[in-house]
Amino acid sequence: MLRVFLGLVIAFMLAPIVFVVINSFNASPLSPFPPQGFSLRWYETALSHEAFRAGFVTSALVGLMSTALALLVGVPAAYALVRYRPRGAGLWRGLLFAPLMTPRVTLGFAAFVLIISIARPLYGTLLALALVHAVLIVPFVISIVSANLVLLDRTLEEAARDLGATPLQAFLRITLPQMRIGLAVSAVFAFITSFDELETSIFLLRPPHTTLPVQMFIYMEQWQNPTLAALSTMLIAGTFLLLGLILVAFRAGDVGRIFANRKIH
Amino acid sequence: MSTLHPLRMASFALLAPSVLLTLAFFGGGLVVMLVFSLYGFTGGLMERTVTGQAWAEMATDGFYWEVIGRSARIAAIVSVIALLIGYPAALALNSLRSPGWIAFAYFVIFAPLLVAVVVRAYGWILLLAEAGFVRWAMDLVGLPPTRLLYDEPAVIIALVHVMLPYMIFPIASVLRQIDPALNEAARDLGAGRLRCFLYVTLPLSLGGVVAGLQIVFTLAMSAFTVPVLLGGGRVLVFSKLIFDNVSSLNWPMGAVQSLVLIGATLFVVMAFELLNRRLATTGR
């Protein structure tokens, strides 16, 4: 009985995604159900739509920058919190995780007013948006990397230190390689989160130089032909491709163990 | 580990970049927003003189409170529905035994979080449209045509979809930690399945329920994309109001409303936090 219910819930969770994919092949521009005819023309339209192409490039660039930033500042933070357990760790963690509990729209607007007041030249740049996204992503990086760190065997690091390695050397040559999974998973999550972000991007980048989700949002307010479905299907495929890469590169069991160990914050 | 001075310095150095980044953009942004909230707004532009008129307007104009009320109401409905669906789903998840099915179920429930909200919103627009699947299915079964899309029901359905993983995760986590021996003991003492659930599982899982409600309510209250795309202008929520004010350059009002939304979010978070403490201490 309960399993049947779970099946319904799974169907509910998959429904919008499945129907988007189905509709991307709908020959009729009015998106009726059942679909009338099979056509690939919406993929052609989506791939040649200038705003979508520009949006994709923008989102990808911002995603790469924000992921790099988040990893650069987040990995040391996670290491400090897990290995050194500083006093006031709760305070630091609270500060770093505060952006998660804040409404995205207010975050976007706060970043906007900050930049136009204090860092005017940064306004409208991809770097500014990447920095804001990084603030959002850092908690995820810290969570995942911490979960990974906790699973590692500290004696290997200590042995390296005993043999004369500096803390940095021990970290780079012993710890970091062992954290491959945590780093890869947080990088992929970070990139996807940044790519998909809308409510902060909409305040910091004005069309036509804005990210792909914002372009889609604008498009959706006016038109609703299956071009959006084709674009969405490609994005969905891309997302699952990235996820699949992780599961292929590392054993699924190892990846699962990191998540099984995580406590909800 | 110890807190010897070199280690303390090392941990500060490692934490500094992320803390500074967050303080700068998050903290700094809030400070500037606070300052802007006090400025005046005349002739369609913000004036950098402290007038506090936006705060006064916010406190007295009933329209804004109506919008807040709507956001809160929608958030409450979404939270309750998400709980009613999510709790049994979490129970079912927890009862799965084969690792293959467990992995599949978790993947299918949580992977949609990685698909952009715009895409999922578009999916619901397709499903709930006049020519869409839901209407087609309703006609098949003989249900009367009711407007779903571009009104509150569609917003609620889509929000439930977006929030469900956030409700299921804490509940499933807590359920996983309940010692099965407790239920076994209850059964041995003669309790039926329902009593076992009501007197053993449910009380022990309330922490997860409260955590789930906390997350879902706060996220739903500040939702932007879904209400705008699926509400068709009929469902004005607070985040959209903030956006509209910012777009029309009324930054003081935008700032005031942002701070009110943050305040409301904090209030809800703390209220649920207190509820959790109460539940923990009464030993239920």
PDB file of N, CA and C in Angstrom, chain A residues 155-206:
ATOM      1  N   THR A 155      45.114   9.140  10.099  1.00  0.00           N
ATOM      2  CA  THR A 155      46.461   8.651  10.402  1.00  0.00           C
ATOM      3  C   THR A 155      47.385   8.809   9.197  1.00  0.00           C
ATOM      4  N   LEU A 156      46.809   8.785   7.993  1.00  0.00           N
ATOM      5  CA  LEU A 156      47.651   8.956   6.808  1.00  0.00           C
ATOM      6  C   LEU A 156      48.259  10.350   6.789  1.00  0.00           C
ATOM      7  N   GLU A 157      47.419  11.361   7.109  1.00  0.00           N
ATOM      8  CA  GLU A 157      47.944  12.723   7.175  1.00  0.00           C
ATOM      9  C   GLU A 157      49.002  12.837   8.245  1.00  0.00           C
ATOM     10  N   GLU A 158      48.696  12.259   9.412  1.00  0.00           N
ATOM     11  CA  GLU A 158      49.634  12.379  10.524  1.00  0.00           C
ATOM     12  C   GLU A 158      50.944  11.677  10.210  1.00  0.00           C
ATOM     13  N   ALA A 159      50.859  10.545   9.509  1.00  0.00           N
ATOM     14  CA  ALA A 159      52.081   9.841   9.128  1.00  0.00           C
ATOM     15  C   ALA A 159      52.926  10.714   8.224  1.00  0.00           C
ATOM     16  N   ALA A 160      52.273  11.383   7.287  1.00  0.00           N
ATOM     17  CA  ALA A 160      53.006  12.268   6.384  1.00  0.00           C
ATOM     18  C   ALA A 160      53.689  13.377   7.177  1.00  0.00           C
ATOM     19  N   ARG A 161      52.962  13.949   8.150  1.00  0.00           N
ATOM     20  CA  ARG A 161      53.558  15.000   8.966  1.00  0.00           C
ATOM     21  C   ARG A 161      54.745  14.464   9.743  1.00  0.00           C
ATOM     22  N   ASP A 162      54.580  13.257  10.296  1.00  0.00           N
ATOM     23  CA  ASP A 162      55.685  12.656  11.050  1.00  0.00           C
ATOM     24  C   ASP A 162      56.909  12.463  10.168  1.00  0.00           C
ATOM     25  N   LEU A 163      56.663  12.170   8.882  1.00  0.00           N
ATOM     26  CA  LEU A 163      57.788  11.946   7.972  1.00  0.00           C
ATOM     27  C   LEU A 163      58.377  13.250   7.466  1.00  0.00           C
ATOM     28  N   GLY A 164      57.873  14.394   7.964  1.00  0.00           N
ATOM     29  CA  GLY A 164      58.522  15.661   7.648  1.00  0.00           C
ATOM     30  C   GLY A 164      57.752  16.572   6.712  1.00  0.00           C
ATOM     31  N   ALA A 165      56.573  16.176   6.279  1.00  0.00           N
ATOM     32  CA  ALA A 165      55.823  17.043   5.361  1.00  0.00           C
ATOM     33  C   ALA A 165      55.241  18.235   6.122  1.00  0.00           C
ATOM     34  N   THR A 166      55.178  19.388   5.457  1.00  0.00           N
ATOM     35  CA  THR A 166      54.488  20.534   6.063  1.00  0.00           C
ATOM     36  C   THR A 166      52.992  20.279   5.981  1.00  0.00           C
ATOM     37  N   PRO A 167      52.211  20.995   6.771  1.00  0.00           N
ATOM     38  CA  PRO A 167      50.746  20.785   6.700  1.00  0.00           C
ATOM     39  C   PRO A 167      50.223  20.956   5.282  1.00  0.00           C
ATOM     40  N   LEU A 168      50.766  21.960   4.564  1.00  0.00           N
ATOM     41  CA  LEU A 168      50.288  22.203   3.205  1.00  0.00           C
ATOM     42  C   LEU A 168      50.612  21.027   2.297  1.00  0.00           C
ATOM     43  N   GLN A 169      51.853  20.516   2.413  1.00  0.00           N
ATOM     44  CA  GLN A 169      52.239  19.374   1.594  1.00  0.00           C
ATOM     45  C   GLN A 169      51.359  18.167   1.912  1.00  0.00           C
ATOM     46  N   ALA A 170      51.149  17.951   3.209  1.00  0.00           N
ATOM     47  CA  ALA A 170      50.315  16.804   3.595  1.00  0.00           C
ATOM     48  C   ALA A 170      48.925  16.953   2.996  1.00  0.00           C
ATOM     49  N   PHE A 171      48.424  18.179   3.030  1.00  0.00           N
ATOM     50  CA  PHE A 171      47.089  18.410   2.492  1.00  0.00           C
ATOM     51  C   PHE A 171      47.046  18.141   0.998  1.00  0.00           C
ATOM     52  N   LEU A 172      48.015  18.743   0.276  1.00  0.00           N
ATOM     53  CA  LEU A 172      47.980  18.648  -1.179  1.00  0.00           C
ATOM     54  C   LEU A 172      48.214  17.224  -1.679  1.00  0.00           C
ATOM     55  N   ARG A 173      49.126  16.496  -0.987  1.00  0.00           N
ATOM     56  CA  ARG A 173      49.508  15.205  -1.547  1.00  0.00           C
ATOM     57  C   ARG A 173      48.792  14.018  -0.917  1.00  0.00           C
ATOM     58  N   ILE A 174      48.241  14.209   0.274  1.00  0.00           N
ATOM     59  CA  ILE A 174      47.572  13.091   0.927  1.00  0.00           C
ATOM     60  C   ILE A 174      46.065  13.294   0.988  1.00  0.00           C
ATOM     61  N   THR A 175      45.652  14.438   1.557  1.00  0.00           N
ATOM     62  CA  THR A 175      44.224  14.652   1.788  1.00  0.00           C
ATOM     63  C   THR A 175      43.461  14.916   0.508  1.00  0.00           C
ATOM     64  N   LEU A 176      43.943  15.878  -0.265  1.00  0.00           N
ATOM     65  CA  LEU A 176      43.225  16.316  -1.461  1.00  0.00           C
ATOM     66  C   LEU A 176      42.910  15.160  -2.419  1.00  0.00           C
ATOM     67  N   PRO A 177      43.905  14.319  -2.735  1.00  0.00           N
ATOM     68  CA  PRO A 177      43.582  13.204  -3.639  1.00  0.00           C
ATOM     69  C   PRO A 177      42.493  12.297  -3.080  1.00  0.00           C
ATOM     70  N   GLN A 178      42.474  12.147  -1.754  1.00  0.00           N
ATOM     71  CA  GLN A 178      41.451  11.273  -1.182  1.00  0.00           C
ATOM     72  C   GLN A 178      40.071  11.909  -1.227  1.00  0.00           C
ATOM     73  N   MET A 179      40.047  13.231  -1.418  1.00  0.00           N
ATOM     74  CA  MET A 179      38.768  13.930  -1.420  1.00  0.00           C
ATOM     75  C   MET A 179      38.198  14.081  -2.809  1.00  0.00           C
ATOM     76  N   ARG A 180      38.733  13.329  -3.759  1.00  0.00           N
ATOM     77  CA  ARG A 180      38.301  13.478  -5.156  1.00  0.00           C
ATOM     78  C   ARG A 180      36.790  13.485  -5.292  1.00  0.00           C
ATOM     79  N   ILE A 181      36.146  12.506  -4.607  1.00  0.00           N
ATOM     80  CA  ILE A 181      34.706  12.379  -4.775  1.00  0.00           C
ATOM     81  C   ILE A 181      33.995  13.616  -4.249  1.00  0.00           C
ATOM     82  N   GLY A 182      34.344  14.018  -3.026  1.00  0.00           N
ATOM     83  CA  GLY A 182      33.701  15.200  -2.441  1.00  0.00           C
ATOM     84  C   GLY A 182      33.906  16.421  -3.306  1.00  0.00           C
ATOM     85  N   LEU A 183      35.124  16.580  -3.829  1.00  0.00           N
ATOM     86  CA  LEU A 183      35.404  17.740  -4.674  1.00  0.00           C
ATOM     87  C   LEU A 183      34.595  17.676  -5.959  1.00  0.00           C
ATOM     88  N   ALA A 184      34.562  16.499  -6.574  1.00  0.00           N
ATOM     89  CA  ALA A 184      33.835  16.371  -7.836  1.00  0.00           C
ATOM     90  C   ALA A 184      32.347  16.604  -7.620  1.00  0.00           C
ATOM     91  N   VAL A 185      31.794  15.979  -6.584  1.00  0.00           N
ATOM     92  CA  VAL A 185      30.364  16.127  -6.331  1.00  0.00           C
ATOM     93  C   VAL A 185      30.020  17.579  -6.023  1.00  0.00           C
ATOM     94  N   SER A 186      30.825  18.225  -5.159  1.00  0.00           N
ATOM     95  CA  SER A 186      30.483  19.624  -4.839  1.00  0.00           C
ATOM     96  C   SER A 186      30.677  20.526  -6.045  1.00  0.00           C
ATOM     97  N   ALA A 187      31.685  20.208  -6.901  1.00  0.00           N
ATOM     98  CA  ALA A 187      31.872  21.029  -8.095  1.00  0.00           C
ATOM     99  C   ALA A 187      30.660  20.934  -9.009  1.00  0.00           C
ATOM    100  N   VAL A 188      30.170  19.715  -9.217  1.00  0.00           N
ATOM    101  CA  VAL A 188      29.019  19.535 -10.096  1.00  0.00           C
ATOM    102  C   VAL A 188      27.770  20.197  -9.503  1.00  0.00           C
ATOM    103  N   PHE A 189      27.529  19.992  -8.210  1.00  0.00           N
ATOM    104  CA  PHE A 189      26.386  20.626  -7.555  1.00  0.00           C
ATOM    105  C   PHE A 189      26.501  22.136  -7.628  1.00  0.00           C
ATOM    106  N   ALA A 190      27.708  22.635  -7.398  1.00  0.00           N
ATOM    107  CA  ALA A 190      27.925  24.079  -7.420  1.00  0.00           C
ATOM    108  C   ALA A 190      27.612  24.638  -8.801  1.00  0.00           C
ATOM    109  N   PHE A 191      28.150  23.990  -9.824  1.00  0.00           N
ATOM    110  CA  PHE A 191      27.952  24.487 -11.177  1.00  0.00           C
ATOM    111  C   PHE A 191      26.470  24.485 -11.535  1.00  0.00           C
ATOM    112  N   ILE A 192      25.801  23.360 -11.248  1.00  0.00           N
ATOM    113  CA  ILE A 192      24.384  23.263 -11.594  1.00  0.00           C
ATOM    114  C   ILE A 192      23.562  24.293 -10.833  1.00  0.00           C
ATOM    115  N   THR A 193      23.852  24.466  -9.541  1.00  0.00           N
ATOM    116  CA  THR A 193      23.116  25.437  -8.741  1.00  0.00           C
ATOM    117  C   THR A 193      23.292  26.843  -9.305  1.00  0.00           C
ATOM    118  N   SER A 194      24.531  27.183  -9.655  1.00  0.00           N
ATOM    119  CA  SER A 194      24.780  28.508 -10.204  1.00  0.00           C
ATOM    120  C   SER A 194      24.109  28.667 -11.551  1.00  0.00           C
ATOM    121  N   PHE A 195      24.216  27.651 -12.401  1.00  0.00           N
ATOM    122  CA  PHE A 195      23.631  27.707 -13.737  1.00  0.00           C
ATOM    123  C   PHE A 195      22.119  27.937 -13.648  1.00  0.00           C
ATOM    124  N   ASP A 196      21.475  27.224 -12.713  1.00  0.00           N
ATOM    125  CA  ASP A 196      20.017  27.282 -12.613  1.00  0.00           C
ATOM    126  C   ASP A 196      19.509  28.531 -11.904  1.00  0.00           C
ATOM    127  N   GLU A 197      20.401  29.292 -11.266  1.00  0.00           N
ATOM    128  CA  GLU A 197      19.977  30.405 -10.425  1.00  0.00           C
ATOM    129  C   GLU A 197      19.262  31.485 -11.229  1.00  0.00           C
ATOM    130  N   LEU A 198      18.155  31.970 -10.693  1.00  0.00           N
ATOM    131  CA  LEU A 198      17.402  32.999 -11.387  1.00  0.00           C
ATOM    132  C   LEU A 198      17.189  34.236 -10.532  1.00  0.00           C
ATOM    133  N   GLU A 199      16.715  34.049  -9.300  1.00  0.00           N
ATOM    134  CA  GLU A 199      16.279  35.193  -8.500  1.00  0.00           C
ATOM    135  C   GLU A 199      17.385  36.150  -8.131  1.00  0.00           C
ATOM    136  N   THR A 200      18.635  35.697  -8.078  1.00  0.00           N
ATOM    137  CA  THR A 200      19.722  36.646  -7.826  1.00  0.00           C
ATOM    138  C   THR A 200      20.230  37.217  -9.143  1.00  0.00           C
ATOM    139  N   SER A 201      20.277  36.365 -10.189  1.00  0.00           N
ATOM    140  CA  SER A 201      20.783  36.827 -11.470  1.00  0.00           C
ATOM    141  C   SER A 201      19.926  37.943 -12.049  1.00  0.00           C
ATOM    142  N   ILE A 202      18.631  37.876 -11.760  1.00  0.00           N
ATOM    143  CA  ILE A 202      17.719  38.819 -12.389  1.00  0.00           C
ATOM    144  C   ILE A 202      17.948  40.243 -11.903  1.00  0.00           C
ATOM    145  N   PHE A 203      18.642  40.408 -10.772  1.00  0.00           N
ATOM    146  CA  PHE A 203      18.911  41.750 -10.275  1.00  0.00           C
ATOM    147  C   PHE A 203      20.246  42.292 -10.734  1.00  0.00           C
ATOM    148  N   LEU A 204      21.145  41.376 -11.101  1.00  0.00           N
ATOM    149  CA  LEU A 204      22.505  41.815 -11.366  1.00  0.00           C
ATOM    150  C   LEU A 204      22.866  41.881 -12.840  1.00  0.00           C
ATOM    151  N   LEU A 205      22.126  41.190 -13.672  1.00  0.00           N
ATOM    152  CA  LEU A 205      22.408  41.246 -15.097  1.00  0.00           C
ATOM    153  C   LEU A 205      21.136  41.628 -15.832  1.00  0.00           C
ATOM    154  N   ARG A 206      21.237  42.651 -16.656  1.00  0.00           N
ATOM    155  CA  ARG A 206      20.045  43.079 -17.386  1.00  0.00           C
ATOM    156  C   ARG A 206      20.021  42.418 -18.753  1.00  0.00           C
TER     157      ARG A 206
END
